[in-house]
Tab-separated table of N, CA, C and O in Angstrom:
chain	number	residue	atom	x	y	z
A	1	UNK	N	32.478	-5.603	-18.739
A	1	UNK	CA	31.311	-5.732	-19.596
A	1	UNK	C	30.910	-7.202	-19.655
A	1	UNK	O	31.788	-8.036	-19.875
A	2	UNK	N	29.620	-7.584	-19.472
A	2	UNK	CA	28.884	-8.940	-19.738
A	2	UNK	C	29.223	-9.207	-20.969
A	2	UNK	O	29.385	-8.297	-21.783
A	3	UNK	N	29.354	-10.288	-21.233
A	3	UNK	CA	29.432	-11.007	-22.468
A	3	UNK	C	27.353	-11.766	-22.898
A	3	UNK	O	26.445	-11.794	-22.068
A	4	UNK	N	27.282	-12.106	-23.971
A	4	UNK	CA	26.129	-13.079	-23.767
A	4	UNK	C	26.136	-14.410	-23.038
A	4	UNK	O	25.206	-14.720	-22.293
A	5	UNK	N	27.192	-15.206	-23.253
A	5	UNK	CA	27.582	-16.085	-22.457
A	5	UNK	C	27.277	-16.344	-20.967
A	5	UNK	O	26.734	-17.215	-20.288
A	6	UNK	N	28.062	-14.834	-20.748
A	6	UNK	CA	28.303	-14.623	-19.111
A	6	UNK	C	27.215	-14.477	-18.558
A	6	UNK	O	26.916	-15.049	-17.510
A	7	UNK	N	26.203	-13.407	-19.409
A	7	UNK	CA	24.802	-12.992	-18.537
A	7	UNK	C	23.429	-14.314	-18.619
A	7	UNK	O	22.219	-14.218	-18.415
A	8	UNK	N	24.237	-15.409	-18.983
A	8	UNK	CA	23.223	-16.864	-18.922
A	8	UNK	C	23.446	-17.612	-17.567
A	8	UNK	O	23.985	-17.166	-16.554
A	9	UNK	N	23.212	-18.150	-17.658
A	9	UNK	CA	23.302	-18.897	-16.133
A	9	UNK	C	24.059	-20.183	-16.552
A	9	UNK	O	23.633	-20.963	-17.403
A	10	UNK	N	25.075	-20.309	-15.958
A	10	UNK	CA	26.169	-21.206	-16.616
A	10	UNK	C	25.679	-22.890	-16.124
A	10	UNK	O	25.858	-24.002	-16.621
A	11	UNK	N	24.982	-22.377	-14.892
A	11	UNK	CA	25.110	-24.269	-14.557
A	11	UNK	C	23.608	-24.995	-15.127
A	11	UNK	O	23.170	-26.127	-14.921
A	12	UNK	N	23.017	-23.817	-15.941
A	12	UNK	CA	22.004	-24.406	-16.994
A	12	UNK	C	22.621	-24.946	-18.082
A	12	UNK	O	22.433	-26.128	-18.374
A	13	UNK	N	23.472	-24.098	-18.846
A	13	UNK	CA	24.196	-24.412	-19.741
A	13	UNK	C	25.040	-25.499	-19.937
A	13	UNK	O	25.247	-26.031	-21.028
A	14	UNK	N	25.527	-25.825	-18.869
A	14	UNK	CA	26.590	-27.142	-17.794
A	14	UNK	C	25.828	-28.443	-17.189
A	14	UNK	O	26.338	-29.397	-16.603
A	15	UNK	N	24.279	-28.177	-17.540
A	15	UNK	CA	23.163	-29.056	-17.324
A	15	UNK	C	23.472	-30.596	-17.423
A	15	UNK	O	23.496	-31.411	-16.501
A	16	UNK	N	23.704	-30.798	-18.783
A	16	UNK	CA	23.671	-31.890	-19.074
A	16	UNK	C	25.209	-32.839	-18.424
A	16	UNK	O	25.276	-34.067	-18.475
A	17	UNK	N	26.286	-31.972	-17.866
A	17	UNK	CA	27.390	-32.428	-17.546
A	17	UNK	C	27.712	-32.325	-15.903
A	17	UNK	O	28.630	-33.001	-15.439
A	18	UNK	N	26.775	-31.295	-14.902
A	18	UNK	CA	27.052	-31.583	-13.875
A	18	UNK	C	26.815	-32.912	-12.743
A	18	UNK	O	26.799	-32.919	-11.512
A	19	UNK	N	26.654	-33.945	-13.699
A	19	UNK	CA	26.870	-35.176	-13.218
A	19	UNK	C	27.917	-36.036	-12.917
A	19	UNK	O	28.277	-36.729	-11.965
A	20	UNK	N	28.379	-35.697	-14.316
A	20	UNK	CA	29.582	-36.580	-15.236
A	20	UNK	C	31.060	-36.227	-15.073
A	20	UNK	O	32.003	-36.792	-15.627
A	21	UNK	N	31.099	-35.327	-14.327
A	21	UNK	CA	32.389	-34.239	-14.355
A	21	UNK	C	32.706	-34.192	-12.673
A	21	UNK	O	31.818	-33.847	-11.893
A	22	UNK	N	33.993	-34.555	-12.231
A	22	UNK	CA	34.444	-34.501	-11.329
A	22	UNK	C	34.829	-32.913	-11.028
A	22	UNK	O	35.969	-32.560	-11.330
A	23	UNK	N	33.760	-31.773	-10.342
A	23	UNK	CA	34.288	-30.182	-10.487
A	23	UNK	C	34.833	-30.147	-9.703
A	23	UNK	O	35.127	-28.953	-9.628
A	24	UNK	N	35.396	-30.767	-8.696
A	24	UNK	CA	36.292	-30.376	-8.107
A	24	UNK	C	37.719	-30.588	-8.074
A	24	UNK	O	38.549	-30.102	-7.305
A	25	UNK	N	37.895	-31.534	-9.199
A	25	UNK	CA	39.188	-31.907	-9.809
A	25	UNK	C	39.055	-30.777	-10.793
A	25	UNK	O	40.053	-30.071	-10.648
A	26	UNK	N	38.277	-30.291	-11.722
A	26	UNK	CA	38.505	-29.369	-12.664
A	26	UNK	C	38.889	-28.265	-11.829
A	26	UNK	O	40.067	-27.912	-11.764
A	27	UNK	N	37.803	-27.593	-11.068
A	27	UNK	CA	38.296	-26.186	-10.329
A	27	UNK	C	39.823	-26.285	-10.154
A	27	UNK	O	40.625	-25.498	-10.658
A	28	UNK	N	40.138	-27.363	-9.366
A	28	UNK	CA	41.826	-27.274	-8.482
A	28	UNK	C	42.625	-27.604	-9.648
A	28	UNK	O	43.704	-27.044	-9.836
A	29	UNK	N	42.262	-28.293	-10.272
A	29	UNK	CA	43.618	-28.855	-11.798
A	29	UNK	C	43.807	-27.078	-13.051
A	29	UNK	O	44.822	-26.560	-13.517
A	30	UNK	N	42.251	-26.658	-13.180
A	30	UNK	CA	42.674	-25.684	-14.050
A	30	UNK	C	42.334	-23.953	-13.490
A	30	UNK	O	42.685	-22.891	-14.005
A	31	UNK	N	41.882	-24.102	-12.800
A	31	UNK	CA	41.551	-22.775	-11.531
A	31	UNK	C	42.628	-22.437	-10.520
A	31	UNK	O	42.964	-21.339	-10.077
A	32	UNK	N	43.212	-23.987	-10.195
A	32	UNK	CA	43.717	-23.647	-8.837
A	32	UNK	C	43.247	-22.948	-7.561
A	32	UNK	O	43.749	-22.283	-6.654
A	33	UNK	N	41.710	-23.541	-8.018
A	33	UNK	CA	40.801	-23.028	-6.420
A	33	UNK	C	39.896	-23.910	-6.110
A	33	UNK	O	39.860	-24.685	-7.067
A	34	UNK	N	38.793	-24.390	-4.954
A	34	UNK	CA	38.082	-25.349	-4.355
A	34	UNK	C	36.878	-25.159	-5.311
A	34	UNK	O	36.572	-24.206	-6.027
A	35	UNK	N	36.321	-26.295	-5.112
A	35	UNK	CA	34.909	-26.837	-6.331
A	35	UNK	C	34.247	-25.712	-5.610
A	35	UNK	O	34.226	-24.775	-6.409
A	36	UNK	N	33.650	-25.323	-4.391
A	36	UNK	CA	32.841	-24.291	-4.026
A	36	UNK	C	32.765	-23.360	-4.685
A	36	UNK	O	31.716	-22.987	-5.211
A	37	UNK	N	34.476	-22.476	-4.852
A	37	UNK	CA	34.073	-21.589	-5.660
A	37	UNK	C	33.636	-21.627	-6.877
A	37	UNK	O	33.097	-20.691	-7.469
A	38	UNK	N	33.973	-23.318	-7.532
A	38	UNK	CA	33.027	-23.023	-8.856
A	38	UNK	C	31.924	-23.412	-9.261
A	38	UNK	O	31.493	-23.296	-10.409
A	39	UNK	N	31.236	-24.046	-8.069
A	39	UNK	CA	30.105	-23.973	-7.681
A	39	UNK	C	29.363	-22.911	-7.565
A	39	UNK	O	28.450	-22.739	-8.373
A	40	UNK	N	29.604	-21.989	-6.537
A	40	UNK	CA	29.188	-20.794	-6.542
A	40	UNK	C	29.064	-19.367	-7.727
A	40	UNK	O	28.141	-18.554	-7.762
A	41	UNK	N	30.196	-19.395	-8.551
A	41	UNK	CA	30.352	-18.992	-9.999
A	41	UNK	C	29.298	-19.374	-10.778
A	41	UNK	O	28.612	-18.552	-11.386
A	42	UNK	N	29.034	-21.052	-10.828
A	42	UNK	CA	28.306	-21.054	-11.748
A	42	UNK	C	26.517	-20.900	-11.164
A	42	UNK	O	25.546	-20.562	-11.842
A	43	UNK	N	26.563	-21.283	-9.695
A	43	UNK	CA	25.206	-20.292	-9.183
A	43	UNK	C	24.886	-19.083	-9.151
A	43	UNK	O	23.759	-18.636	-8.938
A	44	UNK	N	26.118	-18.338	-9.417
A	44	UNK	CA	25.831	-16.608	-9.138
A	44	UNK	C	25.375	-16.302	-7.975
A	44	UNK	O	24.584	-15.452	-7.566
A	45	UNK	N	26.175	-17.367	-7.357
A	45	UNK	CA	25.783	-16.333	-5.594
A	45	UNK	C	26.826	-16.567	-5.035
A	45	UNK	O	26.855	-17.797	-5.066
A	46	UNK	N	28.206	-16.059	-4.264
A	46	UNK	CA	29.041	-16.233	-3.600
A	46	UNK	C	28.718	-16.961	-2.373
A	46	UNK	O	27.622	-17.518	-2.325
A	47	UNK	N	29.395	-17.027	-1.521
A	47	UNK	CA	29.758	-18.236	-0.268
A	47	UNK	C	28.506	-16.962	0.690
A	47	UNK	O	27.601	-17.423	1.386
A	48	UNK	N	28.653	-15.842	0.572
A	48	UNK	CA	27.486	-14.953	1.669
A	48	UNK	C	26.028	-14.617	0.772
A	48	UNK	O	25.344	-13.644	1.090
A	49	UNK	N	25.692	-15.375	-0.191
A	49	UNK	CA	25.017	-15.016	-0.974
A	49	UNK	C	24.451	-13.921	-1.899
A	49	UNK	O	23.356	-13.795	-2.448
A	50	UNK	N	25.594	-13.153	-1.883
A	50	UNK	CA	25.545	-12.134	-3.284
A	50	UNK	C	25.822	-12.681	-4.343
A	50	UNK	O	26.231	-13.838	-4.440
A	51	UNK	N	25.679	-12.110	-5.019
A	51	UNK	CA	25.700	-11.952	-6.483
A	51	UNK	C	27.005	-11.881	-7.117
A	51	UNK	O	27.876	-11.073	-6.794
A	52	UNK	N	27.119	-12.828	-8.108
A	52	UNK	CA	28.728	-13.140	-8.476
A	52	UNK	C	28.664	-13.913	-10.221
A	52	UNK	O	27.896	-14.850	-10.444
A	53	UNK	N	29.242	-13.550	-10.907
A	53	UNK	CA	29.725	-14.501	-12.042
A	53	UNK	C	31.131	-14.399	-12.425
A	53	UNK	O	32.042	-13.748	-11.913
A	54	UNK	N	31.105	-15.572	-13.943
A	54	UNK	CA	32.186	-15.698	-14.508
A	54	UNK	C	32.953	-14.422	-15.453
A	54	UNK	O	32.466	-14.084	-16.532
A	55	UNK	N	34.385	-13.683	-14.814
A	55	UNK	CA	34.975	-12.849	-15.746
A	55	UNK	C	34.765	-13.324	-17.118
A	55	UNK	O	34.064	-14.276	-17.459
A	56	UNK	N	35.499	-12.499	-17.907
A	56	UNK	CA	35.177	-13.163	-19.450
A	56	UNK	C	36.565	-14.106	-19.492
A	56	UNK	O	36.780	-15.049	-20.255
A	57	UNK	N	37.541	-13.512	-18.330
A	57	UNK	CA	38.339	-14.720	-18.789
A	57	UNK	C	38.562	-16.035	-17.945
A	57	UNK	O	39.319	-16.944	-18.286
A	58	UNK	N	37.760	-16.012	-16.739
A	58	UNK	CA	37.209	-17.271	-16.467
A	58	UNK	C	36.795	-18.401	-17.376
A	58	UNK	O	37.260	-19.523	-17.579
A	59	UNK	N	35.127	-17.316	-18.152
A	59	UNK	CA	34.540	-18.390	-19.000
A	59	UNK	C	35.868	-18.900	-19.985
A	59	UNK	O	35.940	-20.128	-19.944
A	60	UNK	N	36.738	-18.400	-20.697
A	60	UNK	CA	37.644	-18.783	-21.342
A	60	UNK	C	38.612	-20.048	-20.821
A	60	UNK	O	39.136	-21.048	-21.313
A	61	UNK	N	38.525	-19.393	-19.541
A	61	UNK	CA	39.913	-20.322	-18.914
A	61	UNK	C	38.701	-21.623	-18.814
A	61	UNK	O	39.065	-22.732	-19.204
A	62	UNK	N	37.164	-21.445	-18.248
A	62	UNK	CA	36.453	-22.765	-18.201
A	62	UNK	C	36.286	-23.409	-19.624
A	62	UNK	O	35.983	-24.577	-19.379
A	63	UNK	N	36.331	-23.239	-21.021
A	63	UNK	CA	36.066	-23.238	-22.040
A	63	UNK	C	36.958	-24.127	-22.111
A	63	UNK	O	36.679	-25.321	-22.012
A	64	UNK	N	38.419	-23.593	-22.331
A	64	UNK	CA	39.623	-24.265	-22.502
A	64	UNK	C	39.352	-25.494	-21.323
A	64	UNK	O	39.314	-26.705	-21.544
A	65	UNK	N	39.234	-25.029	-20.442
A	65	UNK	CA	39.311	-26.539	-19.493
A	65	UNK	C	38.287	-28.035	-19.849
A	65	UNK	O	38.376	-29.246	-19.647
A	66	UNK	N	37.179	-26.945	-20.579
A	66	UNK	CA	36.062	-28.229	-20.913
A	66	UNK	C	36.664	-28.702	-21.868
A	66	UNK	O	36.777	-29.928	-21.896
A	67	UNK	N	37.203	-27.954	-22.883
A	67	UNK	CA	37.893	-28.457	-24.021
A	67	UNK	C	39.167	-29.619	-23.969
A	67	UNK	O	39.271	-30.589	-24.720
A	68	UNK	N	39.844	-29.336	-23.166
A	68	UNK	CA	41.297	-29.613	-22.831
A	68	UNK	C	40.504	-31.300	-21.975
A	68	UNK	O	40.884	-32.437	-22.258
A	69	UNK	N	39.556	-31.011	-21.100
A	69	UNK	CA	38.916	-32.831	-20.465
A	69	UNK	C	38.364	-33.286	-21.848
A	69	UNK	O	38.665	-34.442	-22.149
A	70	UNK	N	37.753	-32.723	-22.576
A	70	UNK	CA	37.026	-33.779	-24.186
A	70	UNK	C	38.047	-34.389	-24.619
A	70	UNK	O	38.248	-35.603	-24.656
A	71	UNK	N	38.744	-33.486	-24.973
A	71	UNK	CA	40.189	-34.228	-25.443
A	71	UNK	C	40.797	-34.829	-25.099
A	71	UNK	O	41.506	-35.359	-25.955
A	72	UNK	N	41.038	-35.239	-23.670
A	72	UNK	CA	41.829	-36.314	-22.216
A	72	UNK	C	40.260	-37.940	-22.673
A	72	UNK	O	40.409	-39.127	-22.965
A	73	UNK	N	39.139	-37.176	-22.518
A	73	UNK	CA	38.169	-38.129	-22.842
A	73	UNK	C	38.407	-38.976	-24.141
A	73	UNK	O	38.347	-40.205	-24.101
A	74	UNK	N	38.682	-38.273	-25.312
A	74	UNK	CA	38.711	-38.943	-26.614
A	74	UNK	C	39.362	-40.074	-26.412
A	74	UNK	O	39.081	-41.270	-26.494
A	75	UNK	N	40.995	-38.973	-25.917
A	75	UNK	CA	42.434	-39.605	-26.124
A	75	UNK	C	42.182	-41.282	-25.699
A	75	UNK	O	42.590	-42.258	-26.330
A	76	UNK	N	41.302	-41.273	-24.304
A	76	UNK	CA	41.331	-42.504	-23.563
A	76	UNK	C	40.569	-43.450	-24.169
A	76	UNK	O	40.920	-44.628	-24.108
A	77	UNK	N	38.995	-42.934	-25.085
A	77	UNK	CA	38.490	-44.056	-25.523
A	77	UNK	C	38.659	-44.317	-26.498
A	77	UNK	O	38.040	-45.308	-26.883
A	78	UNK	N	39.466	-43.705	-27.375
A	78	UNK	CA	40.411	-44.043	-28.666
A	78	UNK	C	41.432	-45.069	-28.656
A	78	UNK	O	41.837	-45.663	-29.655
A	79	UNK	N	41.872	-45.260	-27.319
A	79	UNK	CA	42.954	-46.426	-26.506
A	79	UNK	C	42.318	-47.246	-26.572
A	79	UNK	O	42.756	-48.221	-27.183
A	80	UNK	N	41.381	-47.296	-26.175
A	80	UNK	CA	40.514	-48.574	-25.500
A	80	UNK	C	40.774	-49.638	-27.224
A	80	UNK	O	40.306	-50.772	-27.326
């Protein structure tokens, strides 16, 4: 079942951060798979161009991961 989340288009949502964010260190550090595929996840089109999104526990596992880098972010400019 879609979530509301899920049936949005994630790399709109991810707009303001697909600059700033190394995804292919995220994919492999909390996925354990290549930036493509989460590239492609968050395009909704697989590597042959069908149609593809995030399980619900993807978005979770991506949630936690955005969460889990804010917090690596704080930690560091709280050092400073």
């Amino acid at each position: 079942m879609n979530t509301a989340k899920e049936s949005q288009n994630m790399e709109k949502q991810l707009a303001d951060l697909l600059m700033a964010i190394s995804w292919d260190d995220l994919s492999r550090t909390y996925f354990g798979k290549s930036s493509s595929w989460l590239y492609h996840k968050m395009g909704r089109r697989d590597g042959n161009g069908k149609s593809t999104s995030f399980t619900a526990e993807e978005i979770e596992e991506l949630k936690g991961a955005l969460l889990d880098l804010s917090n690596r972010i704080r930690r560091a400019a709280e050092s400073i």
